[in-house]
Short mmCIF file of C-alpha atoms in Angstrom, two decimals:
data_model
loop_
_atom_site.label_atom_id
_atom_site.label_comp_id
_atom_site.label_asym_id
_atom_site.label_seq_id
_atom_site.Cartn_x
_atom_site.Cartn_y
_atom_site.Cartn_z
CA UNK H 278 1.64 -17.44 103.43
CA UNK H 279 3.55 -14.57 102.63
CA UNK H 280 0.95 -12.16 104.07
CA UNK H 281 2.11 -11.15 107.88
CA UNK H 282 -0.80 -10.27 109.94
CA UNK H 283 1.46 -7.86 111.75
CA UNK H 284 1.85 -5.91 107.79
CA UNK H 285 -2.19 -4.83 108.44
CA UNK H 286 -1.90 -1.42 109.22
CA UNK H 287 -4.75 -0.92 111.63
CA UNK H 288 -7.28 1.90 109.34
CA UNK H 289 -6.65 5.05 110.80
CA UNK H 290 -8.99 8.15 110.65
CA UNK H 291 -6.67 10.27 108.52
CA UNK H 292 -7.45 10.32 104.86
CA UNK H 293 -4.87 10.23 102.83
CA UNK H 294 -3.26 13.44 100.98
CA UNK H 295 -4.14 14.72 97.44
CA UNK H 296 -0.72 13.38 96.02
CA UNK H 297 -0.56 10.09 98.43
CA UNK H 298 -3.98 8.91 96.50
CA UNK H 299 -2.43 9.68 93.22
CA UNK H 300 0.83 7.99 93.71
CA UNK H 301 -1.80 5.30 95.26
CA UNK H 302 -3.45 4.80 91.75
CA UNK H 303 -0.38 4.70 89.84
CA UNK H 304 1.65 1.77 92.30
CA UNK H 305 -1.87 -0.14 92.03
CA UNK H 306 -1.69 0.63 87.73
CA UNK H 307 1.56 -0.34 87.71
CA UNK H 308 1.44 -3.35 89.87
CA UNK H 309 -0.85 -4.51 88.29
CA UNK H 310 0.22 -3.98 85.02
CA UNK H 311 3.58 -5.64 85.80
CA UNK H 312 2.26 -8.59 86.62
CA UNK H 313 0.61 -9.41 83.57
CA UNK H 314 2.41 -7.19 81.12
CA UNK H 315 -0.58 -7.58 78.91
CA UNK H 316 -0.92 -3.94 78.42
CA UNK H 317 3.00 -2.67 77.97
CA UNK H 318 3.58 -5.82 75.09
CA UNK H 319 0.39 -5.32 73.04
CA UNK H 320 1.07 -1.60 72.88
CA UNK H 321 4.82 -2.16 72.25
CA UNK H 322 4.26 -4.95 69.58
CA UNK H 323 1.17 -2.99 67.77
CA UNK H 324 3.68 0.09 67.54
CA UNK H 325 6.00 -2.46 65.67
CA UNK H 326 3.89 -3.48 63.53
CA UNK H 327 2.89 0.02 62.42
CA UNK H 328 6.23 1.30 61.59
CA UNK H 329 6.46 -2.12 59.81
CA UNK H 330 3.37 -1.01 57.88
CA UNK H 331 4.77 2.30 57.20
CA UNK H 332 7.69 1.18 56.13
CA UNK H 333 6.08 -0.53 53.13
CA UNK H 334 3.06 1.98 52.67
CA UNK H 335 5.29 5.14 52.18
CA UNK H 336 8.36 3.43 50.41
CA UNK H 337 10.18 5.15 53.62
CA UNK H 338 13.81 5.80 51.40
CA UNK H 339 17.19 7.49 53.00
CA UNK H 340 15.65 11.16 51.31
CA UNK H 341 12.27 11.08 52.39
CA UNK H 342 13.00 10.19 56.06
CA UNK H 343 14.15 13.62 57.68
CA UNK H 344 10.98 14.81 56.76
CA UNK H 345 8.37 12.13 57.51
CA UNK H 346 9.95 10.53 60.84
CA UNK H 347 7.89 12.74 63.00
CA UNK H 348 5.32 11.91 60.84
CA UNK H 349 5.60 8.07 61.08
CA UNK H 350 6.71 8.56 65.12
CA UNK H 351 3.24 10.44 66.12
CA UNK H 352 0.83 7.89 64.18
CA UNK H 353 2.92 5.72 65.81
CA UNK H 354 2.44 6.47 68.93
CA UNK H 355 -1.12 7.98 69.06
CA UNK H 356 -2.02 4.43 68.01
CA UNK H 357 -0.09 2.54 70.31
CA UNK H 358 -1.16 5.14 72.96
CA UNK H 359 -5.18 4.64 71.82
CA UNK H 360 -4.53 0.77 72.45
CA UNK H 361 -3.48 1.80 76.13
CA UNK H 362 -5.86 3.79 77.05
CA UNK H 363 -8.78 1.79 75.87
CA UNK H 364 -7.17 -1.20 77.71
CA UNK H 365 -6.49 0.29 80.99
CA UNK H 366 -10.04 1.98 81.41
CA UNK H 367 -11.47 -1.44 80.10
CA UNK H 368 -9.54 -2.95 83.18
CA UNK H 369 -10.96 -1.03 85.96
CA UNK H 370 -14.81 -1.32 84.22
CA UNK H 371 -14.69 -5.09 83.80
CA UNK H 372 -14.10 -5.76 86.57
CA UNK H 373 -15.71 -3.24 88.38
CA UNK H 374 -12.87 -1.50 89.94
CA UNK H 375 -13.74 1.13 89.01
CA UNK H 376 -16.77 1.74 91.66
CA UNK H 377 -14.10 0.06 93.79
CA UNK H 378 -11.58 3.01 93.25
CA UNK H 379 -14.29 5.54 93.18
CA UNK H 380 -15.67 4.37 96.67
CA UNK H 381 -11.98 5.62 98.20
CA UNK H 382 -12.73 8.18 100.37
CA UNK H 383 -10.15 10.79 98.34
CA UNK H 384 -11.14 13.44 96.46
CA UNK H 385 -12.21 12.27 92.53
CA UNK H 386 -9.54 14.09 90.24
CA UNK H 387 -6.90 11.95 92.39
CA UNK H 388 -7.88 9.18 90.81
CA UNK H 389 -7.61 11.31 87.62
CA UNK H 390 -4.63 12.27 88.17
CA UNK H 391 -3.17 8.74 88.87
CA UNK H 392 -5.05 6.97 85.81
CA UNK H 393 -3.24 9.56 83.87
CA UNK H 394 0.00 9.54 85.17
CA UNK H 395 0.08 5.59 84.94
CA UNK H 396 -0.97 5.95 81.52
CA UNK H 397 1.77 8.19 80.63
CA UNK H 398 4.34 5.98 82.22
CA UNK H 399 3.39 3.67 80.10
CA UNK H 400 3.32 5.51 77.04
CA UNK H 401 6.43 6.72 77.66
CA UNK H 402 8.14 3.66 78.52
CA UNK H 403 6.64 2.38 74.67
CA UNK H 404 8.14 5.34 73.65
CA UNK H 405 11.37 4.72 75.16
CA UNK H 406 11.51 1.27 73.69
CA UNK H 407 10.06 2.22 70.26
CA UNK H 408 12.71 4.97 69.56
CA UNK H 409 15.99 3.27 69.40
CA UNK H 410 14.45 0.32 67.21
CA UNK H 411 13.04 3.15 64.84
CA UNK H 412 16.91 4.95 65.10
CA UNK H 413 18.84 1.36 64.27
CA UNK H 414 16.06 0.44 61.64
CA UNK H 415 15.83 3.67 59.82
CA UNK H 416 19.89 4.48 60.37
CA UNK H 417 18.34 7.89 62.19
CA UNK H 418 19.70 9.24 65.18
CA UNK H 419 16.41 10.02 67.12
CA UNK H 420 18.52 11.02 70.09
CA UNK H 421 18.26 14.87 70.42
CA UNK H 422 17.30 16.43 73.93
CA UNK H 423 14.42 18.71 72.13
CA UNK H 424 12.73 16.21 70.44
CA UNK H 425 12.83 14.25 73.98
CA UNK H 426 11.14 17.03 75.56
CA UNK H 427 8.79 17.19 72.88
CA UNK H 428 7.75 13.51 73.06
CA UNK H 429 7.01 14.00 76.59
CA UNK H 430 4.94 17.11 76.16
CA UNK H 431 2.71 15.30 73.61
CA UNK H 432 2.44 12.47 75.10
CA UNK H 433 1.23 14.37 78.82
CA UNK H 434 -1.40 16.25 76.37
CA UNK H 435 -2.33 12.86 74.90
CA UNK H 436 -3.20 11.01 77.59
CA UNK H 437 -4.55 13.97 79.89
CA UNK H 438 -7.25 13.87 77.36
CA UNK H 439 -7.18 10.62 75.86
CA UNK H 440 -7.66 9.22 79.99
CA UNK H 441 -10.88 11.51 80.54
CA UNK H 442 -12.30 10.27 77.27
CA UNK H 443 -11.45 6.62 77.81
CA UNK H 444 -13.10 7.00 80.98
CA UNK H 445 -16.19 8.31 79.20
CA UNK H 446 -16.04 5.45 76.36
CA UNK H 447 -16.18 2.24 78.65
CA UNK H 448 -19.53 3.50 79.84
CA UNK H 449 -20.87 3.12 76.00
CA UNK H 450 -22.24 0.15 74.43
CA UNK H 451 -19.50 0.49 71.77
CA UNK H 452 -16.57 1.28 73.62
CA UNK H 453 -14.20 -0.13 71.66
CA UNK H 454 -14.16 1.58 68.63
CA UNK H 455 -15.53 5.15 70.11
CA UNK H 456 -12.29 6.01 71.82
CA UNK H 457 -10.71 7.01 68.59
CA UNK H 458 -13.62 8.79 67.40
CA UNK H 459 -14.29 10.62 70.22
CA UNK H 460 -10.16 11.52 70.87
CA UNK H 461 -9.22 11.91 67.42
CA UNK H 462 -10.55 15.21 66.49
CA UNK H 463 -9.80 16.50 69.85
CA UNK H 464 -6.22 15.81 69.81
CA UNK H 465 -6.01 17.21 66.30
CA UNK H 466 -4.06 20.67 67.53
CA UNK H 467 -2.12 19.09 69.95
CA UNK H 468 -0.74 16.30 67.43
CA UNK H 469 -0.33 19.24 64.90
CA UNK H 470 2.15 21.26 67.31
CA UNK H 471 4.00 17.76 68.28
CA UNK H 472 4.86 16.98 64.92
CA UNK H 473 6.00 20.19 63.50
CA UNK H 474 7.73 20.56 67.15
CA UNK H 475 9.44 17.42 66.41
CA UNK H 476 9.96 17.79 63.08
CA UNK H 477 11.82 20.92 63.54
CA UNK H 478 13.84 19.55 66.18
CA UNK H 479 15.16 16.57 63.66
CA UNK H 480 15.74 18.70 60.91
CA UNK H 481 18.62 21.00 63.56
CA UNK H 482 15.82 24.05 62.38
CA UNK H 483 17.03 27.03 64.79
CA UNK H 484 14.81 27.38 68.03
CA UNK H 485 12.42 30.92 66.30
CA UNK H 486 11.00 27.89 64.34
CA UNK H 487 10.60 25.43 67.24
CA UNK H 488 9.24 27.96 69.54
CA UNK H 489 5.81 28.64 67.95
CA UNK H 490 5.15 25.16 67.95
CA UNK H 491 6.97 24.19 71.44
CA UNK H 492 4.41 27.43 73.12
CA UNK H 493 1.37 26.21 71.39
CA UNK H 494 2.78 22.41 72.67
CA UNK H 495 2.80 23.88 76.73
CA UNK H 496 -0.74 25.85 76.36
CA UNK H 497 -2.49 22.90 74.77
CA UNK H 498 -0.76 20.47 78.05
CA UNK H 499 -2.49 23.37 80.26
CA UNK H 500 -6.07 23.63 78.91
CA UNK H 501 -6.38 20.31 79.08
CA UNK H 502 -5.32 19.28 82.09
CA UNK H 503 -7.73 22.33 83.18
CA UNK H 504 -10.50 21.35 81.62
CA UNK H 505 -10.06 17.26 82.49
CA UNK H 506 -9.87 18.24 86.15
CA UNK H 507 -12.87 20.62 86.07
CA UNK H 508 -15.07 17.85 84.15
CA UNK H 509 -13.58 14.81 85.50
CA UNK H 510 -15.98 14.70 88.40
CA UNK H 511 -19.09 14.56 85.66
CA UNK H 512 -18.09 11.87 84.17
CA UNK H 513 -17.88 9.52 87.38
CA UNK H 514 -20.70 10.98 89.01
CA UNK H 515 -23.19 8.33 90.00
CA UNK W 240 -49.52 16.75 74.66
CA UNK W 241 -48.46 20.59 74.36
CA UNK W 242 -49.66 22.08 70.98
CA UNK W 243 -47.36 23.70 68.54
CA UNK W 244 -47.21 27.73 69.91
CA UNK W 245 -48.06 30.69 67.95
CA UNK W 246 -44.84 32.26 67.44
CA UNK W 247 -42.88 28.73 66.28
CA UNK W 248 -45.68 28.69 63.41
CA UNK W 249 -44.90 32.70 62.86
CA UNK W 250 -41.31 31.74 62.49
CA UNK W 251 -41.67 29.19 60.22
CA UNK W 252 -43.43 31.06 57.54
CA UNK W 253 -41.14 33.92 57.72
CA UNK W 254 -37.91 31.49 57.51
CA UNK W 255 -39.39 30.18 54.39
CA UNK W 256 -40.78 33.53 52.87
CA UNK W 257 -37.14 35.68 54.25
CA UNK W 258 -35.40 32.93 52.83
CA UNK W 259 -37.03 32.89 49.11
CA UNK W 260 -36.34 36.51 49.47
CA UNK W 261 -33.04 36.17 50.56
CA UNK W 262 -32.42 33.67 47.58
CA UNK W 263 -34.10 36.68 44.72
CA UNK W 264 -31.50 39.18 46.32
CA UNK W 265 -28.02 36.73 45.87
CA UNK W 266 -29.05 36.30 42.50
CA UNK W 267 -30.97 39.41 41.52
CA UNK W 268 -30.05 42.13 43.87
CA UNK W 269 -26.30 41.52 44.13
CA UNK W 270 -24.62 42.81 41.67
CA UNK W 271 -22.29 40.07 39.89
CA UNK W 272 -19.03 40.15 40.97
CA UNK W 273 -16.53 41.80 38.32
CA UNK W 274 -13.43 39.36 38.34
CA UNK W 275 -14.50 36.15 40.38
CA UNK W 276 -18.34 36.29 38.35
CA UNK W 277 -21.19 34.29 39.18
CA UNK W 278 -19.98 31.69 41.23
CA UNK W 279 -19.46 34.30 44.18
CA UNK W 280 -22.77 34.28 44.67
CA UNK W 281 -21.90 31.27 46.72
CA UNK W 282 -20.37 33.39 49.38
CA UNK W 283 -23.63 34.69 50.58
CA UNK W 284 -24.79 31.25 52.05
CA UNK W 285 -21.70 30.06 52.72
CA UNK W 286 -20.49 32.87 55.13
CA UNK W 287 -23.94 32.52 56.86
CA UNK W 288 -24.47 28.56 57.02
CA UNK W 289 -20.36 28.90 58.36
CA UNK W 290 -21.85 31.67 60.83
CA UNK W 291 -25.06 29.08 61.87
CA UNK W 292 -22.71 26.81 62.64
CA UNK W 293 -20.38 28.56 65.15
CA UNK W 294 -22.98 30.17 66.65
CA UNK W 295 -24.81 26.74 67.44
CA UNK W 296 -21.45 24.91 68.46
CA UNK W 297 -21.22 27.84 71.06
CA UNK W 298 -25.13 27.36 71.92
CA UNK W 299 -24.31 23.89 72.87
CA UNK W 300 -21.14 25.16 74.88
CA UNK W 301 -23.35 27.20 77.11
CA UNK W 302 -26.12 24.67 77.30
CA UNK W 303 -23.52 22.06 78.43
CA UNK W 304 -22.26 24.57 81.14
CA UNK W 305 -25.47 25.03 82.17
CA UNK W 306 -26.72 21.21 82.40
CA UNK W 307 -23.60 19.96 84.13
CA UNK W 308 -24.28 23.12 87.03
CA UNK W 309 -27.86 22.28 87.07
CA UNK W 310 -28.53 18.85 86.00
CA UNK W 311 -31.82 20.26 84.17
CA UNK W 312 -32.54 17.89 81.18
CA UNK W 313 -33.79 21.11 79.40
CA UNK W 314 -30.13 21.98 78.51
CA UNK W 315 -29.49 18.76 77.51
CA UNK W 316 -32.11 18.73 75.33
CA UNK W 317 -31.11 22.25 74.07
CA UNK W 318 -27.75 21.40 73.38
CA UNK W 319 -28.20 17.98 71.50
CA UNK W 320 -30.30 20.51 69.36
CA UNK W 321 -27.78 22.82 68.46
CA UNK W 322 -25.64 20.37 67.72
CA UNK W 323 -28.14 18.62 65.36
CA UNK W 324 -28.61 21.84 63.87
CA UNK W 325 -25.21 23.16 63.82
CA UNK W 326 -24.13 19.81 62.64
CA UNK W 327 -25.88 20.57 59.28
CA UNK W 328 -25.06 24.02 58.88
CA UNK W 329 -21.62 23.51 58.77
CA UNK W 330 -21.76 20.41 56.26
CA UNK W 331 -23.34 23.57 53.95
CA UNK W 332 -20.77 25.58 54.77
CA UNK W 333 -18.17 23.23 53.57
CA UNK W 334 -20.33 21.96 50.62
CA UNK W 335 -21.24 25.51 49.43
CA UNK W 336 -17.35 26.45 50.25
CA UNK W 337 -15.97 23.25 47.89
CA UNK W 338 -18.21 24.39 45.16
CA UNK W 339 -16.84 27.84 45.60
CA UNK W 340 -13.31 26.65 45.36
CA UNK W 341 -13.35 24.78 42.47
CA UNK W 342 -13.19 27.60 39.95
CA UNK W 343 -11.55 30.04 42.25
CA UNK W 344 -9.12 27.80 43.98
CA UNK W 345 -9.04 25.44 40.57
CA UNK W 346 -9.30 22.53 43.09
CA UNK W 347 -12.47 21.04 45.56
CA UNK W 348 -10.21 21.14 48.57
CA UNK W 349 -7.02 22.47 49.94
CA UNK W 350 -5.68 21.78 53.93
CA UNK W 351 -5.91 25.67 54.87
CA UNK W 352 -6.59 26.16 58.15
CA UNK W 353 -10.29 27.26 57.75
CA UNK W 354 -11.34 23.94 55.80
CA UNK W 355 -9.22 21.73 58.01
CA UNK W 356 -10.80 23.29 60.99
CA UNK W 357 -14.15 23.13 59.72
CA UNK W 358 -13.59 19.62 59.31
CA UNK W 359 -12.47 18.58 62.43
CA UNK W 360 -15.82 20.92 64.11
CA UNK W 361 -17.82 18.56 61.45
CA UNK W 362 -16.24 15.37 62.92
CA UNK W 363 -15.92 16.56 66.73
CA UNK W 364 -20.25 17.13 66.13
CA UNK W 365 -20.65 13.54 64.31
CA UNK W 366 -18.23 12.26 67.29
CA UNK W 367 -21.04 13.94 69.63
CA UNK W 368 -23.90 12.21 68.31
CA UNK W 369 -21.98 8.56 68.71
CA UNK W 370 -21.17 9.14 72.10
CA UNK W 371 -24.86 9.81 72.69
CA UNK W 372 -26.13 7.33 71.06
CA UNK W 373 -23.53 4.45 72.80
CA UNK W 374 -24.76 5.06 76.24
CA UNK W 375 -28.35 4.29 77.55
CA UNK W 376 -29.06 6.10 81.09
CA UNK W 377 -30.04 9.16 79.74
CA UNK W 378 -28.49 11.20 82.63
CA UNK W 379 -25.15 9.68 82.16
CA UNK W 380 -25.54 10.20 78.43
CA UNK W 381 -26.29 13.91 79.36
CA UNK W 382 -23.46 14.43 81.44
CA UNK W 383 -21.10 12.80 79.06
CA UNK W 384 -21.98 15.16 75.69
CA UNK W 385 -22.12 18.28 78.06
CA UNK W 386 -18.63 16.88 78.78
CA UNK W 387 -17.57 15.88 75.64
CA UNK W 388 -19.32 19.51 73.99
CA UNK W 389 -16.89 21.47 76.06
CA UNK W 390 -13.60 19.41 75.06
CA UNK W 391 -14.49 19.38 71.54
CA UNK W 392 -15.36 23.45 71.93
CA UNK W 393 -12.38 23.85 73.31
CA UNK W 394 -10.35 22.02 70.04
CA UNK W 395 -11.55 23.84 67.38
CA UNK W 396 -10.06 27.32 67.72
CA UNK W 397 -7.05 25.38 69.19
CA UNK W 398 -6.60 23.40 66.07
CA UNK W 399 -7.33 26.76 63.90
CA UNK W 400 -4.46 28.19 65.71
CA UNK W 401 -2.37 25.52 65.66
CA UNK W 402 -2.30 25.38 61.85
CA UNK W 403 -2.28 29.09 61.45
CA UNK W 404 1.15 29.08 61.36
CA UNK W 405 1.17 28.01 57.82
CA UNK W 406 0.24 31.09 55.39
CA UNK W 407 -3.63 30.39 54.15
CA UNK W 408 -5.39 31.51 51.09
CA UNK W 409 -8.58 31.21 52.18
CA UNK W 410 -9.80 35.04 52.07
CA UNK W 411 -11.14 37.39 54.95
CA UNK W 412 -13.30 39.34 53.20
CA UNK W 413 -15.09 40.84 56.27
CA UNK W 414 -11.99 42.07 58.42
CA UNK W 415 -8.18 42.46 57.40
CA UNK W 416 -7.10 39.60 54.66
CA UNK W 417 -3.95 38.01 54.59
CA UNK W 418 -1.55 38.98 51.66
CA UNK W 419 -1.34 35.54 50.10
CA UNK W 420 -5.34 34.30 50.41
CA UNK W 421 -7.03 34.22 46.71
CA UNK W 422 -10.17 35.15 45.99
CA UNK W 423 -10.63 38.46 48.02
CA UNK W 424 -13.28 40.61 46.97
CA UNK W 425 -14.24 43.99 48.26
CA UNK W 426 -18.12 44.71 48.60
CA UNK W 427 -19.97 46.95 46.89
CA UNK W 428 -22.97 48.45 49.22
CA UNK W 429 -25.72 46.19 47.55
CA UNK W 430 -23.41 43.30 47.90
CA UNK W 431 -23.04 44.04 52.17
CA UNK W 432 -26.90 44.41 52.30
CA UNK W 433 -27.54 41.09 50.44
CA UNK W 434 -24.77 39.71 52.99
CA UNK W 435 -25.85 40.92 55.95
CA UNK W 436 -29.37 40.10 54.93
CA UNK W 437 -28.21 36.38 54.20
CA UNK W 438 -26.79 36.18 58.13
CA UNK W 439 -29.92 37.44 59.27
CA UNK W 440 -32.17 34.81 57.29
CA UNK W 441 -29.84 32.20 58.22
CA UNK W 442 -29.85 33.04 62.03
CA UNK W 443 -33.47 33.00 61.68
CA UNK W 444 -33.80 29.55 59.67
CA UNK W 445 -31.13 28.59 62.18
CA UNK W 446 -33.21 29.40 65.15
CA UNK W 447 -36.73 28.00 63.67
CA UNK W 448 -35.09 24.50 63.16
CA UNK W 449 -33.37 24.34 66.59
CA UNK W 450 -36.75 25.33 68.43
CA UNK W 451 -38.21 22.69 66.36
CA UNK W 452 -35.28 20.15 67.41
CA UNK W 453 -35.83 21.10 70.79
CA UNK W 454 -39.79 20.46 70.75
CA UNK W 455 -38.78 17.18 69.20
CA UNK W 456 -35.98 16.33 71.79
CA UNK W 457 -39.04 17.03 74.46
CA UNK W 458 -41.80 14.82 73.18
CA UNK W 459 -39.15 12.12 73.17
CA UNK W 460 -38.33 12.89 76.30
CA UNK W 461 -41.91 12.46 77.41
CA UNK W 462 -42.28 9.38 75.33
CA UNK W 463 -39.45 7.80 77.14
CA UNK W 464 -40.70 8.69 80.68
CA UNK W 465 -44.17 6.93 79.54
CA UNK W 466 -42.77 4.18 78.23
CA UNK W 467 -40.95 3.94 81.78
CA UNK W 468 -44.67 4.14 83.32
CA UNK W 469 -45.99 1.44 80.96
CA UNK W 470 -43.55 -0.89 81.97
CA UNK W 471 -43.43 -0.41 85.58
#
């Protein structure tokens, strides 16, 4: 047995901190989810196969691609990032973990806060993954600092919302294909500044046409997170 | 089983006799409209349906405020029927808009900010109504589109903003217009009266039909809760 019994910590009276239960929820998420990998290769693969897709559906030639790759990137990765989500709230409501992680005495948006940033992590490690196989496939050189920063601002106001909506949609009898419904439109603005962000970035635009789009990029990352915090409790709410 | 009051009758008739009015003064009243012609007589409806439509997407907001502070199923009920309502108000306004743009814009639809942001309101409503109907316990499914009202509130002048940045040619004719949007017009006198008439009918159609909504939204509410009685 690998388990000591002198590794029990005896339970103490002191509840844990605001950021100790977050970083709690994301070791668990990503414990978990490196033992099975199921979540990290479907989202990986599925973001394959839709630049694969792309790359027949939109003829993608050597003009077309400075203007389109930011395009093809975001569906990309909103997809790949839907797949996630849906998966990783699934998880915790299958097998009831969920009232598991909500019976913790921490405060609620904690757990928030760690679904989220677990989520991230794994979007961005897709991400990470999916970019140089886009560069070497498409002869692109994807590696420029602002579209980086970019990718990482979208992606925070993508799952911020994307988590508290997933978290919504495995309550409903048809959770499966509500997720996108429900995040789609809401994401709308937020997938509007990361693309034009991005696509200003690849096409060495000067920064008085990245900033409109870069400003718009930071507000949108605030009002969610503002609003998923403030609401968050709602939704788990017994 | 509460009886239909007084005033909800009252307000019926007048929504239907203001609104047959309001229809004689778009096409009588209103003088025709020198360069853009009949087909501007669209505007009238369309500004006000449009204007129904915000109003009862920010209806909802509040209601959904209120419910989640309170937990009072009246707000729920209130804001499912704004939503309803608003929901169908804004399919007019994008209707009545596409029929306008055909010989003004010479096309159905463009992506300018205004339509693609009245789409995604359209979609962010229908969105709404799938959530609600997905989830059983009526409590969580309250919580969850008082939730879900304030995100998607919170999106559409986001979105509006966020493809601003592109010049539109959709016109502002109450307010300053952009330089590039077609189909500006200003007002002659009997043309503002007809228009601000049309708002006025609307809000009132608008607020007959969401009272009615709401009387709905509490019978079924009652049904439910005897239904519960039956079976237990």
């Amino acid at each position: 047995m690998s388990v000591k019994s002198t590794s029990v910590k005896p339970i103490t009276a002191r509840a844990p901190s605001f950021l100790q239960a977050v970083g709690a929820v994301v070791r668990k998420d990503l414990a978990s989810e490196f033992r099975s990998r199921e979540l990290l290769s479907a989202m990986f693969l599925f973001a394959l196969l839709v630049i694969l897709i792309f790359n027949f559906a939109l003829e993608l030639n050597a003009r077309e691609r400075g203007e389109i790759t930011a395009g093809v990137l975001w569906v990309t990765f909103v997809f790949a990032g839907q797949l996630g989500l849906n998966r990783s709230m699934a998880i915790e409501k299958d097998r009831n973990c969920l009232d598991g992680l909500l019976l913790a005495p921490v405060d609620r948006s904690a757990i928030y806060f760690g679904k989220m940033l677990a989520n991230l992590l794994f979007m961005l490690i897709v991400e990470a993954i999916v970019l140089p196989i886009y560069s070497i496939l498409y002869n692109v050189n994807l590696f420029h600092p602002g579209l980086i920063l970019v990718i990482i601002l979208g992606s925070l106001g993508y799952v911020t919302i994307g988590t508290l909506l997933a978290t919504m949609a495995v309550y409903a009898r048809t959770r499966d294909i509500l997720l996108p419904i429900l995040l789609f439109p809401v994401v709308v603005p937020l997938l509007i500044a990361a693309v034009r962000a991005s696509s200003a970035f690849l096409q060495n635009l000067s920064m008085e046409f990245v900033w409109p789009s870069l400003n718009l990029l930071i507000v949108f990352n605030l009002i969610f997170i503002a609003v998923s915090y403030m609401t968050f409790d709602f939704i788990v709410e017994e | 089983m509460e009886t239909k009051p007084r005033l909800l009758t009252i307000l019926d008739w007048s929504s239907i006799i203001l609104f047959l009015f309001a229809t004689g003064m778009v096409f009588i009243y209103a003088p025709m409209e020198a360069v853009l012609g009949n087909v501007q007589r669209v505007f009238y409806f369309h500004v006000a349906a449009g204007w129904v439509g915000m109003v009862a997407l920010g209806v909802a907001v509040v209601a959904a405020i209120a419910y989640l502070r309170t937990s009072d199923r009246k707000w729920d009920i209130i804001g499912l029927a704004s939503i309803e309502i608003g929901l169908v108000f804004s399919f007019i306004n994008i209707i009545s808009g596409a029929i306008w743009a055909r010989p003004i814009w010479n096309t159905w639809w463009t992506w300018d900010p205004r339509l693609v942001t009245a789409t995604i309101m359209e979609l962010i409503y229908l969105a709404y109504l799938m959530l609600r109907q997905g989830i059983e316990d009526p409590d969580r499914r309250a919580r969850f589109g008082a939730v879900y009202a304030i995100v998607g509130f919170l999106s559409v002048p986001l979105s509006f903003f966020s493809i601003r940045i592109w010049r539109t040619i959709h016109p502002t004719v109450v307010g300053s217009s952009d330089a590039g949007a077609e189909g500006a017009f200003d007002m002659t006198p009997r043309m503002l009266q007809t228009f601000f008439f049309s708002l006025f009918v609307f809000t009132i159609i608008g607020i007959d039909l969401i009272w009615h909504r709401i009387r709905l939204g509490r019978l079924e509410d009652d049904v439910e809760q005897r239904k519960m009685q039956v079976m237990a």
